[in-house]
Tab-separated table of C-alpha atoms in Angstrom:
chain	number	residue	atom	x	y	z
A	1	UNK	CA	-19.651	4.821	-42.036
A	2	UNK	CA	-22.357	5.430	-44.698
A	3	UNK	CA	-22.254	2.962	-47.744
A	4	UNK	CA	-24.233	2.977	-51.020
A	5	UNK	CA	-23.467	1.797	-54.247
A	6	UNK	CA	-21.825	4.909	-55.668
A	7	UNK	CA	-23.620	6.363	-58.805
A	8	UNK	CA	-22.773	9.873	-60.520
A	9	UNK	CA	-26.427	11.033	-59.327
A	10	UNK	CA	-25.362	10.089	-55.345
A	11	UNK	CA	-22.194	11.737	-55.716
A	12	UNK	CA	-23.657	15.296	-57.004
A	13	UNK	CA	-26.159	14.879	-54.261
A	14	UNK	CA	-23.717	14.711	-51.324
A	15	UNK	CA	-23.427	17.976	-49.742
A	16	UNK	CA	-21.232	18.866	-46.548
A	17	UNK	CA	-23.380	19.760	-43.632
A	18	UNK	CA	-23.107	22.991	-41.707
A	19	UNK	CA	-20.102	22.816	-38.994
A	20	UNK	CA	-18.426	19.633	-40.649
A	21	UNK	CA	-15.234	19.979	-42.248
A	22	UNK	CA	-15.575	16.581	-44.289
A	23	UNK	CA	-17.560	13.888	-44.977
A	24	UNK	CA	-17.607	10.363	-46.926
A	25	UNK	CA	-19.952	8.231	-48.915
A	26	UNK	CA	-18.670	4.676	-49.019
A	27	UNK	CA	-19.112	2.701	-52.109
A	28	UNK	CA	-20.611	-0.847	-51.650
A	29	UNK	CA	-19.286	-2.234	-54.833
A	30	UNK	CA	-15.531	-1.524	-54.139
A	31	UNK	CA	-15.811	-1.313	-50.017
A	32	UNK	CA	-12.778	0.578	-49.522
A	33	UNK	CA	-13.653	3.420	-52.160
A	34	UNK	CA	-15.461	6.362	-50.842
A	35	UNK	CA	-16.269	10.100	-52.006
A	36	UNK	CA	-15.130	12.887	-49.668
A	37	UNK	CA	-16.664	15.943	-49.504
A	38	UNK	CA	-15.026	19.133	-48.140
A	39	UNK	CA	-15.809	22.566	-48.720
A	40	UNK	CA	-15.719	23.246	-52.640
A	41	UNK	CA	-14.550	20.069	-53.635
A	42	UNK	CA	-14.951	16.244	-53.805
A	43	UNK	CA	-12.626	13.727	-54.473
A	44	UNK	CA	-12.168	9.684	-54.546
A	45	UNK	CA	-10.532	8.184	-51.834
A	46	UNK	CA	-8.794	4.660	-50.676
A	47	UNK	CA	-8.622	3.592	-47.184
A	48	UNK	CA	-7.793	0.418	-45.865
A	49	UNK	CA	-5.505	-1.472	-43.099
A	50	UNK	CA	-2.093	-2.946	-43.007
A	51	UNK	CA	-0.179	-4.185	-39.948
A	52	UNK	CA	-3.155	-2.327	-37.631
A	53	UNK	CA	-2.232	0.942	-39.262
A	54	UNK	CA	-4.711	2.975	-41.380
A	55	UNK	CA	-3.451	3.534	-44.981
A	56	UNK	CA	-5.450	6.227	-46.843
A	57	UNK	CA	-4.803	7.598	-50.162
A	58	UNK	CA	-6.259	10.404	-52.441
A	59	UNK	CA	-7.383	9.079	-55.644
A	60	UNK	CA	-8.209	12.038	-57.375
A	61	UNK	CA	-11.021	15.144	-57.905
A	62	UNK	CA	-14.181	13.339	-59.113
A	63	UNK	CA	-13.781	15.724	-62.228
A	64	UNK	CA	-10.499	14.113	-63.247
A	65	UNK	CA	-11.533	10.072	-62.800
A	66	UNK	CA	-14.618	8.329	-63.709
A	67	UNK	CA	-16.282	6.137	-61.310
A	68	UNK	CA	-15.071	2.989	-63.103
A	69	UNK	CA	-11.328	3.917	-62.951
A	70	UNK	CA	-11.738	4.839	-58.843
A	71	UNK	CA	-13.208	1.492	-58.448
A	72	UNK	CA	-10.611	-0.191	-60.385
A	73	UNK	CA	-7.550	2.047	-58.499
A	74	UNK	CA	-9.157	0.936	-55.221
A	75	UNK	CA	-8.939	-2.715	-56.508
A	76	UNK	CA	-5.142	-2.142	-57.212
A	77	UNK	CA	-4.488	-0.365	-53.928
A	78	UNK	CA	-6.138	-3.533	-52.203
A	79	UNK	CA	-4.571	-5.990	-53.956
A	80	UNK	CA	-1.057	-4.472	-52.814
A	81	UNK	CA	-1.888	-4.449	-49.504
A	82	UNK	CA	-3.482	-8.149	-49.812
A	83	UNK	CA	0.037	-8.633	-50.368
A	84	UNK	CA	1.825	-6.872	-47.578
A	85	UNK	CA	2.579	-4.176	-49.923
A	86	UNK	CA	2.203	-0.507	-48.270
A	87	UNK	CA	1.324	1.817	-51.101
A	88	UNK	CA	2.922	4.465	-50.005
A	89	UNK	CA	6.335	3.175	-49.859
A	90	UNK	CA	5.918	1.777	-53.065
A	91	UNK	CA	5.311	5.406	-54.196
A	92	UNK	CA	8.103	6.454	-52.308
A	93	UNK	CA	10.194	3.958	-54.221
A	94	UNK	CA	8.874	4.827	-57.558
A	95	UNK	CA	9.194	8.413	-57.077
A	96	UNK	CA	12.970	7.912	-55.833
A	97	UNK	CA	13.306	5.847	-58.909
A	98	UNK	CA	12.374	8.493	-61.076
A	99	UNK	CA	14.461	11.162	-59.865
A	100	UNK	CA	17.351	8.909	-60.236
A	101	UNK	CA	16.257	8.394	-63.702
A	102	UNK	CA	15.934	12.184	-64.051
A	103	UNK	CA	19.248	12.616	-62.404
A	104	UNK	CA	21.020	10.087	-64.543
A	105	UNK	CA	19.782	11.700	-67.823
A	106	UNK	CA	20.865	15.231	-66.586
A	107	UNK	CA	23.992	13.694	-65.879
A	108	UNK	CA	24.226	12.019	-69.221
A	109	UNK	CA	23.469	15.201	-70.709
A	110	UNK	CA	25.933	17.131	-69.220
A	111	UNK	CA	28.549	14.271	-69.536
A	112	UNK	CA	27.641	14.620	-73.449
A	113	UNK	CA	28.075	18.334	-73.813
A	114	UNK	CA	31.416	17.962	-71.817
A	115	UNK	CA	32.393	15.413	-74.164
A	116	UNK	CA	31.401	17.767	-77.119
A	117	UNK	CA	33.223	20.906	-75.684
A	118	UNK	CA	36.252	19.640	-73.911
A	119	UNK	CA	37.764	17.837	-76.982
A	120	UNK	CA	41.528	17.550	-78.111
A	121	UNK	CA	41.347	20.658	-80.103
A	122	UNK	CA	39.838	22.351	-77.391
A	123	UNK	CA	42.346	21.497	-75.169
A	124	UNK	CA	45.022	22.566	-77.347
A	125	UNK	CA	43.793	25.813	-77.530
A	126	UNK	CA	43.122	26.284	-73.836
A	127	UNK	CA	47.016	25.235	-73.413
A	128	UNK	CA	48.114	27.837	-75.654
A	129	UNK	CA	45.489	30.441	-73.514
A	130	UNK	CA	48.129	29.495	-70.522
A	131	UNK	CA	51.069	29.840	-72.337
A	132	UNK	CA	49.739	33.416	-73.472
A	133	UNK	CA	48.833	33.974	-69.693
A	134	UNK	CA	52.305	33.463	-68.630
A	135	UNK	CA	53.338	35.795	-70.616
A	136	UNK	CA	54.964	33.326	-73.686
A	137	UNK	CA	53.062	35.112	-76.450
A	138	UNK	CA	55.603	33.682	-79.210
A	139	UNK	CA	55.493	30.272	-77.852
A	140	UNK	CA	51.767	30.548	-77.580
A	141	UNK	CA	51.389	31.701	-80.918
A	142	UNK	CA	54.068	28.987	-82.600
A	143	UNK	CA	52.098	26.074	-80.521
A	144	UNK	CA	48.836	27.425	-81.791
A	145	UNK	CA	50.296	27.485	-85.472
A	146	UNK	CA	51.619	24.112	-85.415
A	147	UNK	CA	48.373	22.845	-83.781
A	148	UNK	CA	46.093	24.639	-86.516
A	149	UNK	CA	48.231	22.863	-89.231
A	150	UNK	CA	48.694	19.484	-88.039
A	151	UNK	CA	45.717	18.436	-85.367
A	152	UNK	CA	42.798	20.582	-85.690
A	153	UNK	CA	41.918	19.302	-89.417
A	154	UNK	CA	42.376	15.530	-88.300
A	155	UNK	CA	39.689	13.163	-87.614
A	156	UNK	CA	40.618	12.930	-84.105
A	157	UNK	CA	40.456	16.884	-83.330
A	158	UNK	CA	36.782	16.682	-81.949
A	159	UNK	CA	37.640	13.303	-79.923
A	160	UNK	CA	36.874	14.278	-76.008
A	161	UNK	CA	40.437	14.948	-74.776
A	162	UNK	CA	40.504	12.289	-71.783
A	163	UNK	CA	39.675	9.508	-74.470
A	164	UNK	CA	42.544	10.058	-76.836
A	165	UNK	CA	44.688	7.303	-77.335
A	166	UNK	CA	48.492	6.737	-77.619
A	167	UNK	CA	47.792	5.491	-80.973
A	168	UNK	CA	45.869	8.469	-82.071
A	169	UNK	CA	48.703	10.657	-80.971
A	170	UNK	CA	51.416	8.569	-82.611
A	171	UNK	CA	49.125	8.456	-85.935
A	172	UNK	CA	48.852	12.320	-85.661
A	173	UNK	CA	52.762	12.691	-85.267
A	174	UNK	CA	53.468	9.924	-87.774
A	175	UNK	CA	51.339	12.030	-90.408
A	176	UNK	CA	53.658	14.649	-90.260
A	177	UNK	CA	56.877	12.765	-89.832
A	178	UNK	CA	56.000	10.860	-93.218
A	179	UNK	CA	55.720	13.883	-95.208
A	180	UNK	CA	59.541	14.803	-94.428
A	181	UNK	CA	59.186	17.233	-91.715
A	182	UNK	CA	61.044	15.529	-89.230
A	183	UNK	CA	61.859	18.400	-86.991
A	184	UNK	CA	57.860	19.517	-86.991
A	185	UNK	CA	56.735	16.294	-86.054
A	186	UNK	CA	59.349	16.268	-82.915
A	187	UNK	CA	58.155	19.794	-82.018
A	188	UNK	CA	54.398	18.792	-82.629
A	189	UNK	CA	54.783	15.637	-80.525
A	190	UNK	CA	56.563	17.988	-77.750
A	191	UNK	CA	53.774	20.503	-77.831
A	192	UNK	CA	51.320	17.759	-77.337
A	193	UNK	CA	53.187	16.225	-74.335
A	194	UNK	CA	53.030	19.823	-72.693
A	195	UNK	CA	49.300	20.181	-73.430
A	196	UNK	CA	48.346	17.049	-71.713
A	197	UNK	CA	50.697	17.704	-68.917
A	198	UNK	CA	49.344	21.073	-67.937
A	199	UNK	CA	45.894	19.927	-68.004
A	200	UNK	CA	46.991	16.955	-65.753
A	201	UNK	CA	48.860	19.090	-63.039
A	202	UNK	CA	45.797	22.044	-63.377
A	203	UNK	CA	44.217	20.643	-60.387
A	204	UNK	CA	46.959	20.974	-58.286
A	205	UNK	CA	49.124	23.782	-59.454
A	206	UNK	CA	47.649	27.439	-59.179
A	207	UNK	CA	50.040	28.479	-62.093
A	208	UNK	CA	48.359	26.644	-64.351
A	209	UNK	CA	45.266	28.308	-66.100
A	210	UNK	CA	42.135	27.020	-64.226
A	211	UNK	CA	40.110	26.139	-67.505
A	212	UNK	CA	42.829	23.086	-67.827
A	213	UNK	CA	41.222	21.715	-64.863
A	214	UNK	CA	37.680	20.933	-66.472
A	215	UNK	CA	39.583	18.526	-69.187
A	216	UNK	CA	39.552	16.018	-66.113
A	217	UNK	CA	42.764	14.762	-67.608
A	218	UNK	CA	44.466	12.299	-65.221
A	219	UNK	CA	46.976	10.357	-68.251
A	220	UNK	CA	49.071	11.772	-71.066
A	221	UNK	CA	48.686	9.861	-74.672
A	222	UNK	CA	51.456	11.672	-75.954
A	223	UNK	CA	54.262	10.613	-73.430
A	224	UNK	CA	54.411	6.987	-74.625
A	225	UNK	CA	55.182	8.246	-78.553
A	226	UNK	CA	59.033	8.668	-78.695
A	227	UNK	CA	60.794	12.157	-78.837
A	228	UNK	CA	61.914	12.382	-82.268
A	229	UNK	CA	65.376	13.417	-82.201
A	230	UNK	CA	66.549	16.552	-84.742
A	231	UNK	CA	69.773	17.504	-85.842
A	232	UNK	CA	71.058	20.410	-84.403
A	233	UNK	CA	71.588	23.430	-86.310
A	234	UNK	CA	75.439	23.513	-88.002
A	235	UNK	CA	75.114	26.685	-90.127
A	236	UNK	CA	77.336	29.657	-89.679
A	237	UNK	CA	77.736	32.480	-92.275
A	238	UNK	CA	81.193	33.117	-93.769
A	239	UNK	CA	82.933	36.640	-92.858
A	240	UNK	CA	81.699	37.139	-96.611
A	241	UNK	CA	78.084	36.308	-96.077
A	242	UNK	CA	77.913	38.372	-92.748
A	243	UNK	CA	79.397	41.124	-94.605
A	244	UNK	CA	76.838	41.160	-97.521
A	245	UNK	CA	74.210	40.838	-94.905
A	246	UNK	CA	75.127	43.573	-93.008
A	247	UNK	CA	75.292	45.469	-96.339
A	248	UNK	CA	71.535	44.773	-97.114
A	249	UNK	CA	70.478	46.400	-93.753
A	250	UNK	CA	69.050	50.091	-94.178
A	251	UNK	CA	67.536	52.299	-91.859
A	252	UNK	CA	63.779	51.028	-91.659
A	253	UNK	CA	62.815	50.149	-88.103
A	254	UNK	CA	63.078	46.758	-89.055
A	255	UNK	CA	66.489	47.063	-90.445
A	256	UNK	CA	67.634	48.720	-87.357
A	257	UNK	CA	66.290	45.735	-85.008
A	258	UNK	CA	68.388	43.534	-87.396
A	259	UNK	CA	71.330	45.697	-86.971
A	260	UNK	CA	70.960	45.662	-83.285
A	261	UNK	CA	70.591	42.037	-83.346
A	262	UNK	CA	73.970	41.675	-85.002
A	263	UNK	CA	75.911	44.554	-82.649
A	264	UNK	CA	74.191	43.280	-79.424
A	265	UNK	CA	76.096	39.808	-80.289
A	266	UNK	CA	73.621	37.526	-81.563
A	267	UNK	CA	70.675	38.190	-78.462
A	268	UNK	CA	67.552	36.419	-79.185
A	269	UNK	CA	65.436	37.842	-81.949
A	270	UNK	CA	61.803	37.844	-80.082
A	271	UNK	CA	63.427	39.172	-76.811
A	272	UNK	CA	64.790	42.234	-78.709
A	273	UNK	CA	61.704	42.791	-80.376
A	274	UNK	CA	60.012	43.034	-77.153
A	275	UNK	CA	62.234	45.966	-75.571
A	276	UNK	CA	60.156	49.268	-74.741
A	277	UNK	CA	61.803	52.645	-74.615
A	278	UNK	CA	62.023	52.541	-70.937
A	279	UNK	CA	64.225	49.498	-71.034
A	280	UNK	CA	67.320	51.409	-72.536
A	281	UNK	CA	69.471	53.319	-70.166
A	282	UNK	CA	71.195	55.898	-72.268
A	283	UNK	CA	73.509	56.972	-69.707
A	284	UNK	CA	75.107	53.930	-69.346
A	285	UNK	CA	74.438	52.558	-72.760
A	286	UNK	CA	72.520	49.722	-71.322
A	287	UNK	CA	69.622	47.738	-72.786
A	288	UNK	CA	67.564	45.422	-70.719
A	289	UNK	CA	65.707	42.519	-72.366
A	290	UNK	CA	63.649	39.873	-70.433
A	291	UNK	CA	64.386	36.129	-71.183
A	292	UNK	CA	61.928	33.614	-70.392
A	293	UNK	CA	63.259	30.921	-72.238
A	294	UNK	CA	62.750	27.562	-71.159
A	295	UNK	CA	60.848	26.568	-67.576
A	296	UNK	CA	61.478	29.496	-66.041
A	297	UNK	CA	58.224	30.845	-63.893
A	298	UNK	CA	59.641	34.313	-64.106
A	299	UNK	CA	61.117	36.161	-66.800
A	300	UNK	CA	65.095	36.280	-66.327
A	301	UNK	CA	66.198	40.144	-66.333
A	302	UNK	CA	69.131	40.418	-68.987
A	303	UNK	CA	71.322	43.302	-69.304
A	304	UNK	CA	73.247	44.415	-72.485
A	305	UNK	CA	75.993	46.725	-72.063
A	306	UNK	CA	76.224	48.145	-75.671
A	307	UNK	CA	79.067	49.301	-77.445
A	308	UNK	CA	79.036	52.340	-80.174
A	309	UNK	CA	77.337	51.356	-82.871
A	310	UNK	CA	74.515	49.544	-80.684
A	311	UNK	CA	74.095	52.717	-78.540
A	312	UNK	CA	73.846	54.741	-81.846
A	313	UNK	CA	70.944	52.538	-82.818
A	314	UNK	CA	69.040	53.053	-79.916
A	315	UNK	CA	69.469	56.446	-79.230
A	316	UNK	CA	68.156	57.325	-82.866
A	317	UNK	CA	64.963	54.880	-82.043
A	318	UNK	CA	64.373	56.120	-78.526
A	319	UNK	CA	64.182	60.192	-79.641
A	320	UNK	CA	60.530	60.351	-80.522
A	321	UNK	CA	58.865	57.547	-78.910
A	322	UNK	CA	57.219	57.392	-75.419
A	323	UNK	CA	58.726	55.435	-72.722
A	324	UNK	CA	56.249	52.597	-73.013
A	325	UNK	CA	56.437	51.944	-76.554
A	326	UNK	CA	58.151	49.287	-78.368
A	327	UNK	CA	61.747	49.781	-79.645
A	328	UNK	CA	61.199	47.742	-82.847
A	329	UNK	CA	58.727	45.983	-84.952
A	330	UNK	CA	57.648	42.512	-84.469
A	331	UNK	CA	59.724	39.456	-84.468
A	332	UNK	CA	57.790	38.008	-87.524
A	333	UNK	CA	58.422	41.355	-89.272
A	334	UNK	CA	62.431	40.497	-88.466
A	335	UNK	CA	61.911	37.076	-89.919
A	336	UNK	CA	60.210	38.160	-93.017
A	337	UNK	CA	63.124	40.775	-93.460
A	338	UNK	CA	65.628	38.055	-93.042
A	339	UNK	CA	64.154	35.797	-95.469
A	340	UNK	CA	64.066	38.815	-98.066
A	341	UNK	CA	67.961	39.541	-97.600
A	342	UNK	CA	68.414	35.782	-97.831
A	343	UNK	CA	66.890	35.496	-101.234
A	344	UNK	CA	68.747	38.544	-102.369
A	345	UNK	CA	72.012	37.059	-101.336
A	346	UNK	CA	71.533	33.822	-102.656
A	347	UNK	CA	73.414	30.458	-101.314
A	348	UNK	CA	72.414	28.374	-98.534
A	349	UNK	CA	69.340	28.851	-96.202
A	350	UNK	CA	70.058	30.771	-93.086
A	351	UNK	CA	67.638	32.732	-90.181
A	352	UNK	CA	67.738	34.372	-86.764
A	353	UNK	CA	69.103	31.493	-85.165
A	354	UNK	CA	71.610	30.541	-87.567
A	355	UNK	CA	73.219	34.651	-87.272
A	356	UNK	CA	73.193	34.321	-83.605
A	357	UNK	CA	75.245	31.000	-83.590
A	358	UNK	CA	77.616	32.850	-86.229
A	359	UNK	CA	77.855	35.782	-83.655
A	360	UNK	CA	79.025	33.219	-81.071
A	361	UNK	CA	81.035	31.248	-82.939
A	362	UNK	CA	83.072	34.075	-84.016
A	363	UNK	CA	83.247	35.912	-80.326
A	364	UNK	CA	84.359	31.976	-79.380
A	365	UNK	CA	87.359	32.944	-82.021
A	366	UNK	CA	88.412	35.992	-80.805
A	367	UNK	CA	89.261	34.533	-77.610
A	368	UNK	CA	85.857	35.535	-75.532
A	369	UNK	CA	85.450	32.909	-72.769
A	370	UNK	CA	82.867	30.669	-72.746
A	371	UNK	CA	81.328	32.053	-69.192
A	372	UNK	CA	81.218	35.366	-70.815
A	373	UNK	CA	79.813	34.421	-73.863
A	374	UNK	CA	77.001	32.514	-71.701
A	375	UNK	CA	76.264	35.614	-69.898
A	376	UNK	CA	76.363	37.887	-72.738
A	377	UNK	CA	74.031	35.555	-74.876
A	378	UNK	CA	71.820	34.746	-71.697
A	379	UNK	CA	71.887	30.741	-72.012
A	380	UNK	CA	73.342	28.107	-70.019
A	381	UNK	CA	72.526	29.875	-66.849
A	382	UNK	CA	70.100	27.441	-65.547
A	383	UNK	CA	72.482	25.312	-63.177
A	384	UNK	CA	72.531	25.772	-59.131
A	385	UNK	CA	76.010	27.770	-59.221
A	386	UNK	CA	74.612	30.321	-61.620
A	387	UNK	CA	70.747	30.601	-60.423
A	388	UNK	CA	71.597	30.685	-56.715
A	389	UNK	CA	75.243	31.324	-55.823
A	390	UNK	CA	77.000	33.331	-59.115
A	391	UNK	CA	75.082	36.942	-58.350
A	392	UNK	CA	78.065	38.714	-60.286
A	393	UNK	CA	76.642	41.006	-62.990
A	394	UNK	CA	79.394	40.506	-65.337
A	395	UNK	CA	78.874	43.816	-66.964
A	396	UNK	CA	82.620	44.403	-67.545
A	397	UNK	CA	82.967	41.492	-69.070
A	398	UNK	CA	79.733	41.687	-71.482
A	399	UNK	CA	80.899	45.651	-72.266
A	400	UNK	CA	84.441	44.650	-72.927
A	401	UNK	CA	83.368	41.500	-75.331
A	402	UNK	CA	80.782	43.723	-77.355
A	403	UNK	CA	83.484	46.515	-77.926
A	404	UNK	CA	85.813	44.158	-79.298
A	405	UNK	CA	82.719	42.494	-81.053
A	406	UNK	CA	82.286	45.734	-83.038
A	407	UNK	CA	85.830	46.277	-83.909
A	408	UNK	CA	85.539	42.798	-85.027
A	409	UNK	CA	82.705	43.455	-87.283
A	410	UNK	CA	83.809	46.490	-88.665
A	411	UNK	CA	86.988	44.529	-89.585
A	412	UNK	CA	84.782	42.107	-91.377
A	413	UNK	CA	82.423	44.456	-93.036
A	414	UNK	CA	85.181	47.502	-94.041
A	415	UNK	CA	88.004	45.119	-94.566
A	416	UNK	CA	90.541	47.828	-93.694
A	417	UNK	CA	93.914	47.157	-92.246
A	418	UNK	CA	93.630	50.017	-89.944
A	419	UNK	CA	90.671	48.502	-88.462
A	420	UNK	CA	92.375	45.340	-87.878
A	421	UNK	CA	94.984	46.923	-86.014
A	422	UNK	CA	92.364	48.084	-83.520
A	423	UNK	CA	91.162	44.789	-82.917
A	424	UNK	CA	92.273	43.648	-79.402
A	425	UNK	CA	91.274	40.196	-77.957
A	426	UNK	CA	89.564	40.163	-74.490
A	427	UNK	CA	92.572	37.848	-73.126
A	428	UNK	CA	95.054	40.905	-74.007
A	429	UNK	CA	92.638	43.352	-72.189
A	430	UNK	CA	92.431	41.105	-69.157
A	431	UNK	CA	96.469	41.099	-68.904
A	432	UNK	CA	96.677	44.915	-69.629
A	433	UNK	CA	94.452	45.113	-66.747
């Protein structure tokens, strides 16, 4: 083993003999330090023994390290050996620690990014997208509107959804309630409960939009907030008010929708507004609409066997339209038109739901049974008996009810004695049969 006190000149003059792969020049000042010459390069190395095992480390290229720095590094490594520490193991531990620190940094950055994107606002928007994907466009619009007005402008909108507390949800709902909007506050609370429940179930329920999984919701902070009871609507129009309302309807598309709404017995406006030309069968005078209200996974087919006036409305509307075209304008336009007529009429407030309630109230007074009214207006049919066992279509009963209903409307709107003579209660028709 050749040893000399290393100098820059001696290192420069060190040459690799022919047919030899490497040669070493060992230092006398730092005995474990050497310069290794190979084809095309020279580098400082350190070599020692630990537990009878030779340990060799490359310190670095002579162009990158000064001789003094190389000696100091050799002394450091020897100190570790003297302490029974293998520098290679120490390097591995440091490398692993560095990798772990890097991974932790990346994870922290990803979590920060997730926290920034998966906020309460984002959860609300994703839930509305889920509703729309289920075909509940009206519910999606109403829910998003409520969130826009009462959630997105609050200080909690940008809070990570999974970190929102019940106290914060209660504060959002309370701020609406204290403005006197009790019904709106109750609805908002229910929307928030539904949004969090959907996100909580998303990992396990394939029918829920998969984007809700990423919010990692495991609890529902809206559930501890008590439901807010609201008074059920009690408003019904008097016969005179109904007459004025009917007289205000003209021949525009939206007015035709409002007319059919009444002549069809007070069906849900949004469902009527979705009807297409292909949903009407002129031969039987039957209009098909789809009832997606409630927790149904799929919309329920609801058939309405119209009477004379109802059929006339649809006949005129369907003539010049393609089969996949909508029969009417949007439900929003219908609501605006009702508001316009209501303003012209004066008196107490009413909307489409009050008109629906008015229709059913009068139908009940005419002797139309509760069972027939339920099938005619598609409500209260979620029980086991109706959903599983009772498959009777009730077509005859519904048609008879609507025929009697049109006669009743004629009596209300025209007020003629002759019209009253033609009104036959459904109970009398049953006896005659």
